[in-house]
């Protein structure tokens, strides 16, 4: 057999084995996809299961109906209140955090002074530590503040928002500074020559340039806060003030087995919007995420 | 360096006026804010919250300096962020350190001063006190008053919370005084007979007169009321509390006043107790068993999770990395779904699916094999379940990270390797893996740290259960350190809230996490990168 023949044979077998390999890999993908989305399908099915209990559920429910959703809406549990709480707490935290950190990051990015590097390094080191660890201390601090100013004490959304804001400062200042650094300083300087103040440069020139990344970071922050559980569960004691995560966890802990369908409906309403945002903005969010740490 | 207010340099009169106005406004706001903070501080101090007061004071001074010293103007941009960070990140860390050296917790929540105030306020009725004969009066509202007669025959009116007043006939509504020196009537009150007075359950509990001169009816001697005297006395030189009734001496044993027979005065107070909490963590024989299990599982969980999640993520990334692989985008989108839903919700869903009686997974296994693992009551199966759920939650992250990094590896390496006749497996181990690990190394470590403290998963899935039998504080087989800390601080049934011990364990976790982070900096050059980027 000549060398040439050998090569074509090799090619032929290669393309055949490539087809087989693709088929095999698609098969694996199917198995993995089932693993990935089975729990989701199961919840969807549960939410339409008319009997509503864990025991009677089948993957394709007999007589599917909206009974669970109706029960959820009926208001026996303040589900919409929880949902509203989550939406507005996360929104204030995300927007507030971004507003504060963007301003701070601009200062760190554009001005040069002694101690700046040390300070940035310190911020980096501090944000490495998981805030979860200082849980007990944070709780005690809030209860102490509450002794003096009840409106900022345990059980208030204001305290929760402040903690979320405080915890997001380090990483967001770093992220934002990184982005602002990529905007050439020439832009600032030419505006400065024309007599614009730093504040004007920041709001009129830099912010518009940052808009795309600001939106992405806001969404990442929003999703993170929306899904946060432990601080909210520790601080909020009144059922009317629960966030959705705390409310659903308490609901599930109390009567998961009998009211599985109602829980499933609540989980879907609470989880789907986030999932959809994620899937639509996949690439941007992933880009933003891999810069930071792991999702909490 | 830029100037903060270039419009000042172009100073038209109008601008100057505006600038002056803004300056005055700024100072006025600052003074108001400082006044508010001053009030806040004074309240904190009067409550005995000293560490927090110090933190607030330092932060307030720093903010004032930044706002008033002109040279520091670049910091004004960051001042809000720094304050929030100081209050809600740095202070809690420092406060954790402080608490770890104290006995702060149930029974020791107040300051020494507050505890002493409570103890020293206690009174008792001495055998031979200033004694009075009394007659009880009752108003229509149910308020009581006493008419007291001292051994000299002087009459006094005593009401709760008001000082005793020596009264004669006709004064302050006192009616005719009879031969025994008792008024026939007092305005607004009805006279009680001695039997009515003795039958009344509430009367002996009431303190008449002010705290300095409190009169109470003696149950032991009918018809007699006596002045209460303080039960305890504090001796600042010896730092002991003496019981004046019994003569027992209570020594200050770092947080409690304790008698020689071991009796404690309640409440205890928070005090620094040195390294006791840490000693307890490392040497307490009762805790050693549970703690050793918890630490071992904590490390195994974090390492196994990392390996499994990374392996599956990498496997998928490699499998579908090829450009032009059919349905690539669809496959990726479906496979990241677990990552896109708040983990709390999906952990709860898994909990339902694994339910041993009615969950779909257990049901299916039973139908197929006639047997299903006891996911919640058996410690090993509980651990398997946790690893499985964590794999489901986290592999998409590694899939995304790895496929991103794989795409950035230059094809030249592979071409060169092919020429050298390297097999696919060799290429993977000698080209892909080393390059990939450089790129995703830091993420692996932060993922390890994240899982090391993955409270949500443990707490929501099974709360650390099944419990470890015989543990002196609540602990479970699947508890990790942070969930154990949570139990210590908040579970509150058996051990009570033990903030001091909880904080000490937190510090231990800090050290573990800190060491790993330092190693990460060391071996990945991340710190150099950070230093360059500042």
Coordinates of N, CA, C and O in Angstrom, one line a residue, chain B residues 5-77:
Chain B
X5 N -12.3 72.1 41.7 CA -13.3 73.1 41.3 C -12.8 74.1 40.3 O -12.4 75.2 40.7
X6 N -12.7 73.6 39.1 CA -12.1 74.5 38.1 C -12.9 75.8 37.9 O -12.4 76.8 37.5
X7 N -14.2 75.7 38.1 CA -15.1 76.8 37.9 C -14.7 78.0 38.9 O -15.0 79.1 38.6
X8 N -14.0 77.6 39.9 CA -13.5 78.7 40.9 C -12.4 79.5 40.2 O -12.4 80.7 40.4
X9 N -11.6 78.8 39.5 CA -10.5 79.6 38.8 C -11.0 80.5 37.8 O -10.3 81.5 37.5
X10 N -12.1 80.2 37.2 CA -12.7 81.1 36.2 C -13.6 82.1 36.9 O -14.6 82.6 36.3
X11 N -13.4 82.3 38.2 CA -14.3 83.0 39.1 C -15.0 84.2 38.6 O -14.5 85.3 38.8
X12 N -16.2 84.1 38.1 CA -17.1 85.2 37.9 C -17.6 85.5 39.3 O -17.6 84.6 40.2
X13 N -18.3 86.6 39.5 CA -18.8 86.9 40.8 C -19.9 85.9 41.2 O -20.0 85.4 42.3
X14 N -20.7 85.6 40.2 CA -21.8 84.7 40.5 C -21.3 83.3 41.0 O -21.8 82.8 41.9
X15 N -20.3 82.9 40.3 CA -19.7 81.6 40.6 C -19.1 81.6 42.0 O -19.2 80.6 42.8
X16 N -18.5 82.7 42.3 CA -17.9 82.8 43.7 C -19.0 82.8 44.7 O -18.8 82.1 45.7
X17 N -20.0 83.5 44.5 CA -21.1 83.5 45.4 C -21.7 82.1 45.6 O -21.9 81.6 46.7
X18 N -21.9 81.4 44.5 CA -22.4 80.0 44.5 C -21.4 79.1 45.3 O -21.8 78.3 46.1
X19 N -20.1 79.3 45.0 CA -19.1 78.5 45.7 C -19.2 78.7 47.2 O -19.2 77.7 48.0
X20 N -19.3 79.9 47.6 CA -19.3 80.2 49.0 C -20.6 79.6 49.6 O -20.5 79.0 50.7
X21 N -21.7 79.8 48.9 CA -22.9 79.2 49.4 C -22.8 77.7 49.6 O -23.2 77.1 50.6
X22 N -22.2 77.0 48.6 CA -22.0 75.6 48.7 C -21.1 75.2 49.9 O -21.4 74.2 50.6
X23 N -20.1 76.0 50.1 CA -19.2 75.7 51.2 C -19.9 75.8 52.5 O -19.8 74.9 53.4
X24 N -20.7 76.9 52.7 CA -21.4 77.0 53.9 C -22.4 75.9 54.1 O -22.5 75.3 55.2
X25 N -23.1 75.6 53.0 CA -24.1 74.5 53.1 C -23.4 73.2 53.5 O -23.9 72.4 54.3
X26 N -22.2 73.0 52.9 CA -21.5 71.7 53.2 C -21.1 71.7 54.7 O -21.4 70.6 55.3
X27 N -20.6 72.8 55.2 CA -20.2 72.8 56.6 C -21.4 72.6 57.5 O -21.4 71.9 58.5
X28 N -22.5 73.3 57.1 CA -23.8 73.2 57.9 C -24.2 71.7 58.0 O -24.6 71.2 59.0
X29 N -24.2 71.1 56.8 CA -24.7 69.7 56.8 C -23.8 68.8 57.6 O -24.2 67.9 58.4
X30 N -22.5 69.1 57.5 CA -21.5 68.3 58.3 C -21.7 68.5 59.8 O -21.7 67.5 60.5
X31 N -22.0 69.7 60.2 CA -22.2 70.0 61.6 C -23.5 69.2 62.1 O -23.5 68.5 63.1
X32 N -24.5 69.3 61.3 CA -25.8 68.5 61.6 C -25.5 67.0 61.7 O -25.9 66.4 62.7
X33 N -24.8 66.5 60.7 CA -24.5 65.1 60.7 C -23.7 64.7 62.0 O -23.9 63.7 62.6
X34 N -22.7 65.6 62.3 CA -21.8 65.3 63.5 C -22.7 65.3 64.7 O -22.5 64.5 65.6
X35 N -23.6 66.3 64.8 CA -24.5 66.3 66.0 C -25.3 65.0 66.1 O -25.4 64.4 67.2
X36 N -25.8 64.6 65.0 CA -26.6 63.3 65.0 C -25.7 62.2 65.4 O -26.1 61.3 66.3
X37 N -24.5 62.1 64.9 CA -23.6 61.0 65.3 C -23.2 61.1 66.8 O -23.2 60.1 67.5
X38 N -23.1 62.4 67.2 CA -22.7 62.6 68.6 C -23.9 62.0 69.5 O -23.6 61.3 70.5
X39 N -25.1 62.3 69.1 CA -26.2 61.8 69.9 C -26.2 60.2 69.9 O -26.4 59.6 70.9
X40 N -26.0 59.7 68.7 CA -26.0 58.3 68.5 C -24.9 57.6 69.4 O -25.2 56.6 70.1
X41 N -23.7 58.3 69.4 CA -22.6 57.8 70.2 C -23.0 57.7 71.6 O -22.7 56.8 72.3
X42 N -23.6 58.8 72.1 CA -23.9 58.9 73.5 C -24.9 57.8 73.9 O -24.8 57.2 75.0
X43 N -25.8 57.5 73.0 CA -26.8 56.5 73.3 C -26.1 55.1 73.3 O -26.4 54.3 74.2
X44 N -25.2 54.9 72.4 CA -24.5 53.6 72.3 C -23.7 53.4 73.6 O -23.7 52.4 74.2
X45 N -23.0 54.5 74.1 CA -22.1 54.4 75.2 C -23.0 54.1 76.5 O -22.7 53.3 77.3
X46 N -24.2 54.8 76.6 CA -25.0 54.6 77.7 C -25.6 53.2 77.7 O -25.9 52.7 78.8
X47 N -25.6 52.6 76.6 CA -26.1 51.2 76.5 C -24.9 50.2 76.8 O -25.2 49.0 76.8
X48 N -23.7 50.7 76.9 CA -22.6 49.9 77.1 C -22.0 49.2 75.9 O -21.3 48.2 76.0
X49 N -22.4 49.7 74.7 CA -21.8 49.1 73.5 C -20.5 49.7 73.1 O -20.4 50.4 72.1
X50 N -19.5 49.4 73.9 CA -18.2 50.2 73.7 C -17.5 49.9 72.4 O -17.1 50.8 71.8
X51 N -17.3 48.6 72.0 CA -16.6 48.4 70.8 C -17.2 49.1 69.6 O -16.5 49.8 68.8
X52 N -18.5 49.0 69.5 CA -19.2 49.7 68.4 C -19.1 51.2 68.5 O -18.9 51.9 67.5
X53 N -19.2 51.7 69.7 CA -19.0 53.2 69.9 C -17.6 53.6 69.3 O -17.5 54.6 68.6
X54 N -16.6 52.8 69.7 CA -15.2 53.2 69.2 C -15.2 53.2 67.7 O -14.7 54.1 67.0
X55 N -15.8 52.2 67.1 CA -15.8 52.1 65.6 C -16.5 53.3 65.0 O -16.0 53.9 64.1
X56 N -17.7 53.6 65.5 CA -18.4 54.8 65.0 C -17.6 56.1 65.2 O -17.5 56.9 64.3
X57 N -16.9 56.2 66.3 CA -16.1 57.4 66.6 C -15.0 57.5 65.5 O -14.8 58.5 64.9
X58 N -14.3 56.4 65.4 CA -13.1 56.4 64.4 C -13.6 56.8 63.0 O -13.1 57.6 62.3
X59 N -14.7 56.1 62.6 CA -15.2 56.4 61.3 C -15.7 57.8 61.1 O -15.4 58.5 60.1
X60 N -16.3 58.4 62.1 CA -16.8 59.7 62.1 C -15.6 60.7 62.0 O -15.7 61.7 61.2
X61 N -14.6 60.5 62.8 CA -13.4 61.4 62.7 C -12.8 61.3 61.3 O -12.5 62.3 60.7
X62 N -12.7 60.1 60.8 CA -12.0 59.9 59.5 C -12.8 60.7 58.4 O -12.3 61.4 57.6
X63 N -14.2 60.5 58.5 CA -15.0 61.2 57.5 C -14.8 62.7 57.6 O -14.7 63.4 56.6
X64 N -14.8 63.2 58.8 CA -14.6 64.7 59.0 C -13.3 65.2 58.4 O -13.2 66.2 57.7
X65 N -12.2 64.4 58.7 CA -10.9 64.8 58.2 C -11.0 64.8 56.6 O -10.5 65.7 56.0
X66 N -11.5 63.7 56.1 CA -11.5 63.6 54.6 C -12.3 64.8 54.0 O -11.9 65.4 53.0
X67 N -13.4 65.2 54.6 CA -14.3 66.2 54.1 C -13.7 67.6 54.3 O -14.0 68.5 53.6
X68 N -12.9 67.8 55.4 CA -12.4 69.1 55.7 C -11.0 69.4 55.2 O -10.7 70.6 54.9
X69 N -10.2 68.4 55.2 CA -8.8 68.7 54.7 C -8.8 68.7 53.2 O -9.2 67.7 52.5
X70 N -8.4 69.8 52.7 CA -8.5 70.0 51.2 C -7.6 69.0 50.4 O -8.0 68.6 49.4
X71 N -6.5 68.7 51.0 CA -5.5 67.9 50.3 C -6.1 66.5 50.1 O -5.7 65.7 49.2
X72 N -7.1 66.1 50.9 CA -7.6 64.7 50.8 C -8.8 64.6 49.8 O -9.5 63.7 49.8
X73 N -9.0 65.7 49.0 CA -10.2 65.7 48.2 C -10.4 64.4 47.3 O -11.5 64.0 47.1
X74 N -9.3 63.8 46.8 CA -9.6 62.6 46.0 C -10.4 61.5 46.8 O -11.1 60.7 46.2
X75 N -10.1 61.5 48.1 CA -10.8 60.5 48.9 C -12.3 60.7 49.0 O -13.0 59.9 49.4
X76 N -12.7 62.0 48.8 CA -14.1 62.3 49.0 C -15.0 61.5 48.0 O -16.1 61.2 48.3
X77 N -14.4 61.1 46.9 CA -15.1 60.3 45.9 C -15.5 59.0 46.6 O -16.5 58.4 46.3

